[in-house]
Short mmCIF file of C-alpha atoms in Angstrom, two decimals:
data_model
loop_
_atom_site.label_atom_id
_atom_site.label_comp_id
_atom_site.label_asym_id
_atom_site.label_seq_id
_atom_site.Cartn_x
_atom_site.Cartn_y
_atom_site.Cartn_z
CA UNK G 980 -198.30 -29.85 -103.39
CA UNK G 981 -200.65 -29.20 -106.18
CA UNK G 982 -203.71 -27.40 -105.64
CA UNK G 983 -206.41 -27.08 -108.22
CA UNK G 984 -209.28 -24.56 -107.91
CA UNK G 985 -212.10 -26.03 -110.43
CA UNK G 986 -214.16 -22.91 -112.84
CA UNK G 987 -216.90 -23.54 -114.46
CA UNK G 988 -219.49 -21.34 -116.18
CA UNK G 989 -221.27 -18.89 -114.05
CA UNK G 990 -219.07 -19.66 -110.85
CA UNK G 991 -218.60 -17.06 -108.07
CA UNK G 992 -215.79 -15.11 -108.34
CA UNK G 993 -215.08 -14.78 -104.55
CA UNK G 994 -216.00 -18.68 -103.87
CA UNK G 995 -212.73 -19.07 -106.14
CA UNK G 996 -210.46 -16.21 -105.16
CA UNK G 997 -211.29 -16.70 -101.27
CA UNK G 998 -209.47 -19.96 -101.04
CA UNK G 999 -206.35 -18.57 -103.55
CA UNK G 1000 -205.99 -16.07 -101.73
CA UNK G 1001 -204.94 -17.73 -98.64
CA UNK G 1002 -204.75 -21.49 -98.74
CA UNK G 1003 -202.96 -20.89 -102.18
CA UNK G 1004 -200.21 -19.17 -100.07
CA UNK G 1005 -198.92 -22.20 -98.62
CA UNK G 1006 -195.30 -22.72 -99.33
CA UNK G 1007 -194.18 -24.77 -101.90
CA UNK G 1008 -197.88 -25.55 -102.94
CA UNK G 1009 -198.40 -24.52 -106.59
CA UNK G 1010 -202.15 -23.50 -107.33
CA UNK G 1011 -203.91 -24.20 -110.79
CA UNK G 1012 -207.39 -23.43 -111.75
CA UNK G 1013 -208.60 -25.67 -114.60
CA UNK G 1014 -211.56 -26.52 -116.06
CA UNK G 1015 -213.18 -28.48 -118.76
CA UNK G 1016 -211.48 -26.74 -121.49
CA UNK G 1017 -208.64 -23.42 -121.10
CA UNK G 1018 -209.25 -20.17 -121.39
CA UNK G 1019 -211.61 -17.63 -120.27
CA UNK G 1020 -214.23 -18.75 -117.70
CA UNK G 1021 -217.25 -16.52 -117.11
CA UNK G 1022 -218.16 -15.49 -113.06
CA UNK G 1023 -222.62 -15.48 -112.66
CA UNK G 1024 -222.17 -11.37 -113.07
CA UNK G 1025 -220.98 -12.06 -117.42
CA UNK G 1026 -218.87 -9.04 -115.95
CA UNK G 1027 -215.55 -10.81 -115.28
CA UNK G 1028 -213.50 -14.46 -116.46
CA UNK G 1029 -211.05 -15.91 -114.73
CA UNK G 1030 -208.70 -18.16 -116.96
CA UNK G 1031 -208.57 -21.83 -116.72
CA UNK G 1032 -204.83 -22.74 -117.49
CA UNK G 1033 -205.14 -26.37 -117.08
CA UNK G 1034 -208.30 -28.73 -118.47
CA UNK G 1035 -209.46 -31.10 -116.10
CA UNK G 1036 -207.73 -34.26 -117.98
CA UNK G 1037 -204.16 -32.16 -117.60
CA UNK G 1038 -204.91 -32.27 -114.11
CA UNK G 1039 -205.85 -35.74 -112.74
CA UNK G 1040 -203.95 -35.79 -109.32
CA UNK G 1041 -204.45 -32.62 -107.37
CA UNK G 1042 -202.84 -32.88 -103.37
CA UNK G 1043 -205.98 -30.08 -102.77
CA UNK G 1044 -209.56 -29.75 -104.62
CA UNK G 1045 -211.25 -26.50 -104.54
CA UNK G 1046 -214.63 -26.53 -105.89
CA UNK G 1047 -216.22 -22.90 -105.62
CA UNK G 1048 -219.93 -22.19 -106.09
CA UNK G 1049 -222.23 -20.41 -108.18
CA UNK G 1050 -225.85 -20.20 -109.96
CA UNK G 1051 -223.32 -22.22 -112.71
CA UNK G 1052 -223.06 -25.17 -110.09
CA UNK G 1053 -227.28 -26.18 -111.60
CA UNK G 1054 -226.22 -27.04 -114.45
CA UNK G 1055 -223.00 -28.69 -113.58
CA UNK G 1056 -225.06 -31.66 -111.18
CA UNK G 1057 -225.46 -33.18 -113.96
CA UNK G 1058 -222.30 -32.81 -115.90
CA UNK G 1059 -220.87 -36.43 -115.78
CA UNK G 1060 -217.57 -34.83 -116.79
CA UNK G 1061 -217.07 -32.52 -113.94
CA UNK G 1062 -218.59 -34.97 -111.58
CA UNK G 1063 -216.10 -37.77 -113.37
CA UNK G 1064 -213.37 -35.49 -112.63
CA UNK G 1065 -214.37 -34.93 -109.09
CA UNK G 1066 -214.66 -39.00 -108.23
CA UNK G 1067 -211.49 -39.22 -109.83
CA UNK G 1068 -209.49 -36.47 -108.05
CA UNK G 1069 -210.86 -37.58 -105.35
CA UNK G 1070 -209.40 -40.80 -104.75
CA UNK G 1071 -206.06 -39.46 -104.49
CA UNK G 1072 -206.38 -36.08 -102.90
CA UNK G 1073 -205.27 -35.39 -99.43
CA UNK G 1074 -208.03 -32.47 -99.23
CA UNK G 1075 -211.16 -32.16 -101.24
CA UNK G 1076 -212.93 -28.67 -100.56
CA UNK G 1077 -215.53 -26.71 -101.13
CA UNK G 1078 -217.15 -23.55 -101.06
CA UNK G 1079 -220.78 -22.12 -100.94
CA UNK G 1080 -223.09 -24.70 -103.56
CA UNK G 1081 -219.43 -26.02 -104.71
CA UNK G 1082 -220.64 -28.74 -101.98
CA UNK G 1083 -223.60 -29.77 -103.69
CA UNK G 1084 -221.52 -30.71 -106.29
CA UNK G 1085 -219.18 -32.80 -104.66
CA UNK G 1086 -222.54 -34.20 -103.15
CA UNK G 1087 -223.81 -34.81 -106.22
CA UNK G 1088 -220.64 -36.73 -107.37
CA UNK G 1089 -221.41 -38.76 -104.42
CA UNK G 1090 -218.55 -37.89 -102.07
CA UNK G 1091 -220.12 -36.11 -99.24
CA UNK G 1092 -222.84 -39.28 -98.36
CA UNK G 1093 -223.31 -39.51 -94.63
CA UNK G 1094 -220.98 -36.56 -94.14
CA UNK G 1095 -221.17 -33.82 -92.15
CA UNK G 1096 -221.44 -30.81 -94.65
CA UNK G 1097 -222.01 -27.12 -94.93
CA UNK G 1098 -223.22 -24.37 -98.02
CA UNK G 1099 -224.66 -21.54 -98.70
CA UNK G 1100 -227.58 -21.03 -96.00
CA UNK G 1101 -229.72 -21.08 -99.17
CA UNK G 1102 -228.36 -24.44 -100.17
CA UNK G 1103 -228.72 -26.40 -96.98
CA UNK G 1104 -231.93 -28.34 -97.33
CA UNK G 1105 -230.80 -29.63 -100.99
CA UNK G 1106 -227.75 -30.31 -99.55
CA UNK G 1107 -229.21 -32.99 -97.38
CA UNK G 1108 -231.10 -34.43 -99.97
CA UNK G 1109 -227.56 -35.07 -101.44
CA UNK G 1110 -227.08 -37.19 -98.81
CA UNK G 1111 -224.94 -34.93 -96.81
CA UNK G 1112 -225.89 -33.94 -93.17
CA UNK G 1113 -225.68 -30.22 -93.44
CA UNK G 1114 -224.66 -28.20 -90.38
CA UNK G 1115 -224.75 -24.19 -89.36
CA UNK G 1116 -221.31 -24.34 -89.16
CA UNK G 1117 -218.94 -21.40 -91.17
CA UNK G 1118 -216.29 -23.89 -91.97
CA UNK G 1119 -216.82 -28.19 -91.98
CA UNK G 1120 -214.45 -30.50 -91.23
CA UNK G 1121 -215.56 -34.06 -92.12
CA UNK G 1122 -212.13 -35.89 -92.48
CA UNK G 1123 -210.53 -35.00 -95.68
CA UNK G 1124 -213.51 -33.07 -96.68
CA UNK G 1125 -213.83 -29.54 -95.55
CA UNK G 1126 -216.76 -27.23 -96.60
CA UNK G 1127 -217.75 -23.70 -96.55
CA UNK G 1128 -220.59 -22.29 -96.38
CA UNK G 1129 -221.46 -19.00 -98.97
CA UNK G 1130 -218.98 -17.30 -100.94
CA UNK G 1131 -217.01 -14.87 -98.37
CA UNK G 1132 -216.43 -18.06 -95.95
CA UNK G 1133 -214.26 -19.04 -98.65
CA UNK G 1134 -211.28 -17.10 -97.01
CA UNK G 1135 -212.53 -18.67 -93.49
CA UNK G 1136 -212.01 -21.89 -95.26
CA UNK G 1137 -208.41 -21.19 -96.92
CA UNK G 1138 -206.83 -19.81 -93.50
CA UNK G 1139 -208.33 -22.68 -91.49
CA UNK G 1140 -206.93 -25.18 -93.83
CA UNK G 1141 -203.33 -23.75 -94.43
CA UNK G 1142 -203.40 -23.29 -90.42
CA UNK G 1143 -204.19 -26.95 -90.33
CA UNK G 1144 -201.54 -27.95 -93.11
CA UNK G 1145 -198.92 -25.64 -92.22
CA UNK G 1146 -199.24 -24.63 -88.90
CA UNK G 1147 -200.84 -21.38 -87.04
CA UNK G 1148 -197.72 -19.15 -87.54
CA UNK G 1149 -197.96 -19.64 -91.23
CA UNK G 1150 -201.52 -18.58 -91.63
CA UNK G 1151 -201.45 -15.88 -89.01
CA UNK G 1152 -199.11 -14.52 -91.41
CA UNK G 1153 -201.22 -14.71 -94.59
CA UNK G 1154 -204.20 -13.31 -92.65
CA UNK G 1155 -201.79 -10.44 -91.73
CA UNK G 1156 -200.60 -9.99 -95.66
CA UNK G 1157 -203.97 -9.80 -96.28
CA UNK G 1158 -205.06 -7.59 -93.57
CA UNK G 1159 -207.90 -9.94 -92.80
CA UNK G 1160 -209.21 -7.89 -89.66
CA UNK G 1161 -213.00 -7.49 -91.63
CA UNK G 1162 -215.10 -4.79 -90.15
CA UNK G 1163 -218.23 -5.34 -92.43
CA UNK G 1164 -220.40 -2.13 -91.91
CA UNK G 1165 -223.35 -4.32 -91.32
CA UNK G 1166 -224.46 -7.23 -89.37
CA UNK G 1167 -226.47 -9.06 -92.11
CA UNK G 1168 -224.26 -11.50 -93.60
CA UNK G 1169 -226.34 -14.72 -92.17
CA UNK G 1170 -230.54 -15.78 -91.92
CA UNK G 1171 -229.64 -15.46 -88.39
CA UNK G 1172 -228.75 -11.93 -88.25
CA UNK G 1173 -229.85 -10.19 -91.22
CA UNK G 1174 -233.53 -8.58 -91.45
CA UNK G 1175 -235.90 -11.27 -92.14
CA UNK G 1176 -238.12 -9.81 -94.80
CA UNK G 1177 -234.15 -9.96 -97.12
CA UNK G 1178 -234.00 -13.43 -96.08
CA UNK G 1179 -237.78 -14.72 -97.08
CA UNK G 1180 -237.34 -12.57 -100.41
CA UNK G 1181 -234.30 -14.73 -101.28
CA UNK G 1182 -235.60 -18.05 -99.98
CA UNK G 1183 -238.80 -17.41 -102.17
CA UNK G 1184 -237.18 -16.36 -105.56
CA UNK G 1185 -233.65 -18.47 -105.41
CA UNK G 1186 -233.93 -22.11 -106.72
CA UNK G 1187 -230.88 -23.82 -107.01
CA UNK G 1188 -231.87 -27.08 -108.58
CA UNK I 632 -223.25 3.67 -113.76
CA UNK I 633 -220.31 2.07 -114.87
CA UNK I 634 -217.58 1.02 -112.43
CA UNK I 635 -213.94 0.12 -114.51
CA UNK I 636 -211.28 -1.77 -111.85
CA UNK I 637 -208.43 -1.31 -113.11
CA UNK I 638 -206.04 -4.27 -113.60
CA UNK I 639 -202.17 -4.72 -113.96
CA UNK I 640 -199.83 -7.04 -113.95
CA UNK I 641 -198.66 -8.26 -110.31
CA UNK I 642 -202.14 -6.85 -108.84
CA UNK I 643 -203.61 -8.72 -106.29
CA UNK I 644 -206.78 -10.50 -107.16
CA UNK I 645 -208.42 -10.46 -103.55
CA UNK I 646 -208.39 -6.44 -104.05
CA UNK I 647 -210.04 -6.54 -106.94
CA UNK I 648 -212.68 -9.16 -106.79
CA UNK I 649 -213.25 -8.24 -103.11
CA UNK I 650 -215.38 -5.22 -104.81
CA UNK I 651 -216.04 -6.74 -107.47
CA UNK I 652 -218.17 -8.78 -105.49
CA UNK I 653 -220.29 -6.50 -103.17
CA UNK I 654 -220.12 -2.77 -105.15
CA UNK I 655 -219.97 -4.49 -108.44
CA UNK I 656 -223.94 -5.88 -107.24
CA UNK I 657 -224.86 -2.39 -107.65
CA UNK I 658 -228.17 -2.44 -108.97
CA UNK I 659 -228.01 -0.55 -112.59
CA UNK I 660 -224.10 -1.15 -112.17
CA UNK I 661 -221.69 -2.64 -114.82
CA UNK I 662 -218.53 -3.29 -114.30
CA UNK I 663 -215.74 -3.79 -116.01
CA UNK I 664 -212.28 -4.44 -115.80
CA UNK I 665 -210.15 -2.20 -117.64
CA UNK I 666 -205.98 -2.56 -118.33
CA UNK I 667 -203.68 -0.95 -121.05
CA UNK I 668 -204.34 -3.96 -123.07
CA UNK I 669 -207.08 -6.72 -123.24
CA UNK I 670 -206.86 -9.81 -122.31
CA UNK I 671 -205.45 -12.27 -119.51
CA UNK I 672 -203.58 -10.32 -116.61
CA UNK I 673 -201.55 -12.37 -114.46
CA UNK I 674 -202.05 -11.72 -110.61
CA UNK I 675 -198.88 -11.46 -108.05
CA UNK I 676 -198.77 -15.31 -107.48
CA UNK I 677 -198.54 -15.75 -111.44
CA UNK I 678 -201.06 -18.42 -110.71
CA UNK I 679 -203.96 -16.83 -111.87
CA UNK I 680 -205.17 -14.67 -114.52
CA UNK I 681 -208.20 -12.07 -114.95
CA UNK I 682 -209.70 -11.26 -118.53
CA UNK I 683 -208.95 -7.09 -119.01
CA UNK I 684 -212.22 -6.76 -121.29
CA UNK I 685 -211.80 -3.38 -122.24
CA UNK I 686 -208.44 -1.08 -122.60
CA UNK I 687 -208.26 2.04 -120.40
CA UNK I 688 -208.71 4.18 -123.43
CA UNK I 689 -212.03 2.40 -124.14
CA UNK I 690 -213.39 3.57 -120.77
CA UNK I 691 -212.92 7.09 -120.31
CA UNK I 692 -215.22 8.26 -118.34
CA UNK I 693 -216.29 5.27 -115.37
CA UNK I 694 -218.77 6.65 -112.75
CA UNK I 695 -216.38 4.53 -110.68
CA UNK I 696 -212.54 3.70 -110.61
CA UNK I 697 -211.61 1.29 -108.67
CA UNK I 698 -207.33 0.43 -108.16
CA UNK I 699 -206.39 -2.62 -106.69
CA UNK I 700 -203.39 -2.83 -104.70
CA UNK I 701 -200.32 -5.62 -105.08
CA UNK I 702 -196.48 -5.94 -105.47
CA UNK I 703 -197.15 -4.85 -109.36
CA UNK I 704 -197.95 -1.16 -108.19
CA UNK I 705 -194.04 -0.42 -108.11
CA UNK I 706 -193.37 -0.34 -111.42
CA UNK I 707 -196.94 1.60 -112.02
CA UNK I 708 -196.26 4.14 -110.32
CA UNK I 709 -194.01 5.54 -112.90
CA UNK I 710 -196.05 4.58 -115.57
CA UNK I 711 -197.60 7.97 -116.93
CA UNK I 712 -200.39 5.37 -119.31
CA UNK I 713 -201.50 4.00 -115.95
CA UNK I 714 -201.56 7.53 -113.86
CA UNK I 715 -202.55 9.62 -116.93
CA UNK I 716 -205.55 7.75 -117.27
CA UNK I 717 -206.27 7.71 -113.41
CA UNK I 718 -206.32 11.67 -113.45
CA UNK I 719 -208.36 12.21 -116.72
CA UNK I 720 -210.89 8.87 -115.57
CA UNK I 721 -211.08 11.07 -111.82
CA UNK I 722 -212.29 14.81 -113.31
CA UNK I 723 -215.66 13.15 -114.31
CA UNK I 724 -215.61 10.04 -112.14
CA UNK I 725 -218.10 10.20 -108.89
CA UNK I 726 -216.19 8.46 -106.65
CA UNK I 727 -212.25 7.43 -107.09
CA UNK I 728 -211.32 4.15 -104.65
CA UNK I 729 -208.62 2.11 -104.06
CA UNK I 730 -207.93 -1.17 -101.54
CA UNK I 731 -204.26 -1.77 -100.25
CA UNK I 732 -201.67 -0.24 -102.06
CA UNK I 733 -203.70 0.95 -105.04
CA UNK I 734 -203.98 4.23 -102.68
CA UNK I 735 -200.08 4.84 -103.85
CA UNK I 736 -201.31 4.54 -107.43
CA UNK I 737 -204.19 7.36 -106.93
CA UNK I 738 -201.70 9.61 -104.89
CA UNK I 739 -198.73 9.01 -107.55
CA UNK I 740 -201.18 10.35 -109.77
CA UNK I 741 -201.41 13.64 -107.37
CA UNK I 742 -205.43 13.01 -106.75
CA UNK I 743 -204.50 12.28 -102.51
CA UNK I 744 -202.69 15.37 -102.12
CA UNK I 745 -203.47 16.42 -98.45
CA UNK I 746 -206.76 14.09 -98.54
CA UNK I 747 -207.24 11.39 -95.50
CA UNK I 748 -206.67 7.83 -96.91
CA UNK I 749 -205.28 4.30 -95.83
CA UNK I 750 -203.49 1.91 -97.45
CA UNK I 751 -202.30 -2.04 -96.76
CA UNK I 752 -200.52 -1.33 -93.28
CA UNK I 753 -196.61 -1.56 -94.69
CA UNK I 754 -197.66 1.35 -97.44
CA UNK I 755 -198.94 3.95 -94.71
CA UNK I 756 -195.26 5.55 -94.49
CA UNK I 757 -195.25 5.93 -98.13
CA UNK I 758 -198.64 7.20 -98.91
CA UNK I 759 -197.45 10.39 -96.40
CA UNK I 760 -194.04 10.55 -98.64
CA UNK I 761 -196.75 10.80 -101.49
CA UNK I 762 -198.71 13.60 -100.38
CA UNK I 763 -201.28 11.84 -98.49
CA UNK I 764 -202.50 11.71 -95.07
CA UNK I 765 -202.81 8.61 -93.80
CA UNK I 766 -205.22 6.77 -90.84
CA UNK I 767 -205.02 3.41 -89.80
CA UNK I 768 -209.13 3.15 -90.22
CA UNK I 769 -210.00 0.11 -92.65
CA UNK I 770 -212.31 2.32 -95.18
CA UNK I 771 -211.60 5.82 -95.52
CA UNK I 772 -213.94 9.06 -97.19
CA UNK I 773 -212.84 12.19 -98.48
CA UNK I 774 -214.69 13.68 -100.12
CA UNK I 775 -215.17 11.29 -103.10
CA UNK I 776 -212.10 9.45 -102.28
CA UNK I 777 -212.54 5.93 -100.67
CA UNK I 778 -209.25 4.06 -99.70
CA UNK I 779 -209.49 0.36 -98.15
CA UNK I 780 -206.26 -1.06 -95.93
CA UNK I 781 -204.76 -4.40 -97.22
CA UNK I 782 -206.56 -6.60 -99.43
CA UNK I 783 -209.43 -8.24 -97.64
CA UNK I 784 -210.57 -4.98 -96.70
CA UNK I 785 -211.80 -4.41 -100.54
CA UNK I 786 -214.80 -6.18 -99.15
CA UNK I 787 -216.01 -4.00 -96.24
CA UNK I 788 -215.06 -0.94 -98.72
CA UNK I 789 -217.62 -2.43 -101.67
CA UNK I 790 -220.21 -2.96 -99.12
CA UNK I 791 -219.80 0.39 -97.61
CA UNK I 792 -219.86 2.15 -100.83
CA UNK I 793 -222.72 0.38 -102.04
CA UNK I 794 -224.96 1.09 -98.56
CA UNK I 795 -223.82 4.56 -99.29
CA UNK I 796 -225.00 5.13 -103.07
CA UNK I 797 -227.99 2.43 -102.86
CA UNK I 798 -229.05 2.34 -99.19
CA UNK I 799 -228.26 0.10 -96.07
CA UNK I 800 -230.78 -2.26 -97.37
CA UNK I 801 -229.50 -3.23 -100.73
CA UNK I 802 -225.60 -3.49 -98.58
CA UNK I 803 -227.19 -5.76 -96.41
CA UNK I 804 -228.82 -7.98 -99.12
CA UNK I 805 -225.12 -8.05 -100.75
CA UNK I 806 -223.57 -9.07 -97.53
CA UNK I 807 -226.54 -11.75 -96.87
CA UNK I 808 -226.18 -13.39 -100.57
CA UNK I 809 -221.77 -13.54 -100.22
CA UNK I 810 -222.81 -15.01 -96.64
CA UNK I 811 -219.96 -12.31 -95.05
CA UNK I 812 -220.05 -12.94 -91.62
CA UNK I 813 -216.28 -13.58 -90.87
CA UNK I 814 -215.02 -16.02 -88.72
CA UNK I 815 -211.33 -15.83 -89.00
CA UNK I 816 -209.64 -18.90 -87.37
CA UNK I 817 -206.86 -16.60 -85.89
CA UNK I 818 -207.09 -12.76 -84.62
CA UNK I 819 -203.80 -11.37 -86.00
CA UNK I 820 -205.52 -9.55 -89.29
CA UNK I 821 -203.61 -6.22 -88.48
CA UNK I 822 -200.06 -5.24 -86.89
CA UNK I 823 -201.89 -4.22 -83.83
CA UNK I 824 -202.74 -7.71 -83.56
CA UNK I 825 -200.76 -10.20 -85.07
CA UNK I 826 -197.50 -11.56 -83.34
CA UNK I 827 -194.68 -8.83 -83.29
CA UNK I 828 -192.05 -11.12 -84.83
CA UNK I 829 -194.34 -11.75 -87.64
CA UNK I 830 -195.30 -7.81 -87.81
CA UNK I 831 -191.17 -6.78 -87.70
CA UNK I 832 -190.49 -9.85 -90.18
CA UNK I 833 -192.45 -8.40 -92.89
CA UNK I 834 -191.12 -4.48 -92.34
CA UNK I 835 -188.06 -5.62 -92.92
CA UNK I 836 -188.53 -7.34 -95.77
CA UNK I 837 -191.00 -6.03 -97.57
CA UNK I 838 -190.34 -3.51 -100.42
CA UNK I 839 -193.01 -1.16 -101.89
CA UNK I 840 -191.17 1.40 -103.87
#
């Protein structure tokens, strides 16, 4: 099973590494991040790259999509040769996936129409004008489609998945390899939870289109 | 401030991009990720590669050192490049941190000697054979010391820090943006909680040093 994590200029490191992490533990599943060319891909900080080993034309087939998100993902909407590759991939994956705004770029390829979606909390509304139906929900499950919502759910995502693939022992396991027992020192990491004056301040200065 | 994480080949990526991620949003902050050489350095599953941008001996003096864990530590831990560095980078560094087995790397290099610290959960024996003394907390202090548990926990460690250098505010913006409000699918993220067979299955086969 081939599994094929898509970069892209100014992706989010953790939208990628999330899902690697644990879904790209399942056995006999061999995980490949590609992306328009090979080589060193930038994350949004310009403070780390992540190689692409594959381009997306060596890859036409994955078994599992992974697109991560990003400030990157703007620009991207309207790359026909992402979005190409996406359609493409697509129509023979078993799983197509995203994480945080990689959703609104599988909705902008056209793939999540009518479906029940999720993103980044910041990304919701736009998501919907995609023609997805966004939902609150960490981790979506729309048939083959299965969305995250920001960056960290990522790793919600990949356990879920490889639980669903591979069975509950197997990612039980990988959550315990990865000592996945978080114990964030704050209770901030949704609109719902965190203090509202951070949550206006990014809602007024983030555009993501 | 400059933070260098420190990369090697076999590390695991989670562990480093997990801080990456939250500390690395340090306002002021750039990080960078340091290894004896430049250039690609293959993670544990040899299915992904992070860019080294600098060489250890181009960043002598980081305000931060972060060590990520992974099966590559065994071999560093007799490599005096690797250790030397981590001694000289600690006398002028303002805090030294680790997540998972990175902590064997920092006391190898004789800077845990007697100090509280953690490590991933199948390292805790070892980190005591190394001079350390070890808690089964997720995020440890010690002074300037911070040691995570097992990958994941890289996160709650870079979130922690940064509250504690830049204020609960700035954390909590951090955690907001990554969206980290966890919802594992499964509760088995430590050996306290994970099935025993799985817990006893990796003891027995899993070799750190």
């Amino acid at each position: 099973m081939q599994i094929a994590i898509v970069l892209y200029d100014s992706f989010t490191a953790l939208d990628a590494v999330g899902p690697y992490e644990t879904l790209g533990r399942l056995p006999g599943a061999q995980t490949v991040f590609v992306a328009e060319h090979t080589g060193p891909v930038r994350a949004d900080t310009g403070n780390l790259a992540l190689m692409a080993d594959r381009t997306l034309a060596e890859v036409p087939n994955p078994d599992i999509v992974v697109v991560p998100g990003g400030p990157g993902q703007i620009p991207q909407m309207d790359n026909e040769a992402l979005l190409g590759w996406l359609r493409a991939a697509d129509r023979s994956s078993t799983w197509t996936t995203s994480v945080c705004t990689g959703s609104l770029l599988l909705a902008a390829a056209g793939l999540l129409d009518g479906r029940r979606a999720t993103s980044h909390w910041l990304a919701l509304d736009l998501l919907k004008r995609y023609g997805a139906e966004p939902t609150g929900e960490r981790v979506v499950f729309d048939g083959k489609y299965v969305t995250a919502a920001g960056v960290s759910s990522g790793i919600d995502m990949g356990l879920t998945l490889l639980g669903r693939i591979a069975g509950d022992e197997r990612a039980q396991a990988v959550q315990l390899m990865t000592e996945y027992d978080p114990q964030p020192p704050y209770d901030a990491g949704s609109p719902q939870k965190a203090p509202a004056h951070l949550v206006e301040e990014f809602r007024t200065t983030v555009t993501l289109r």
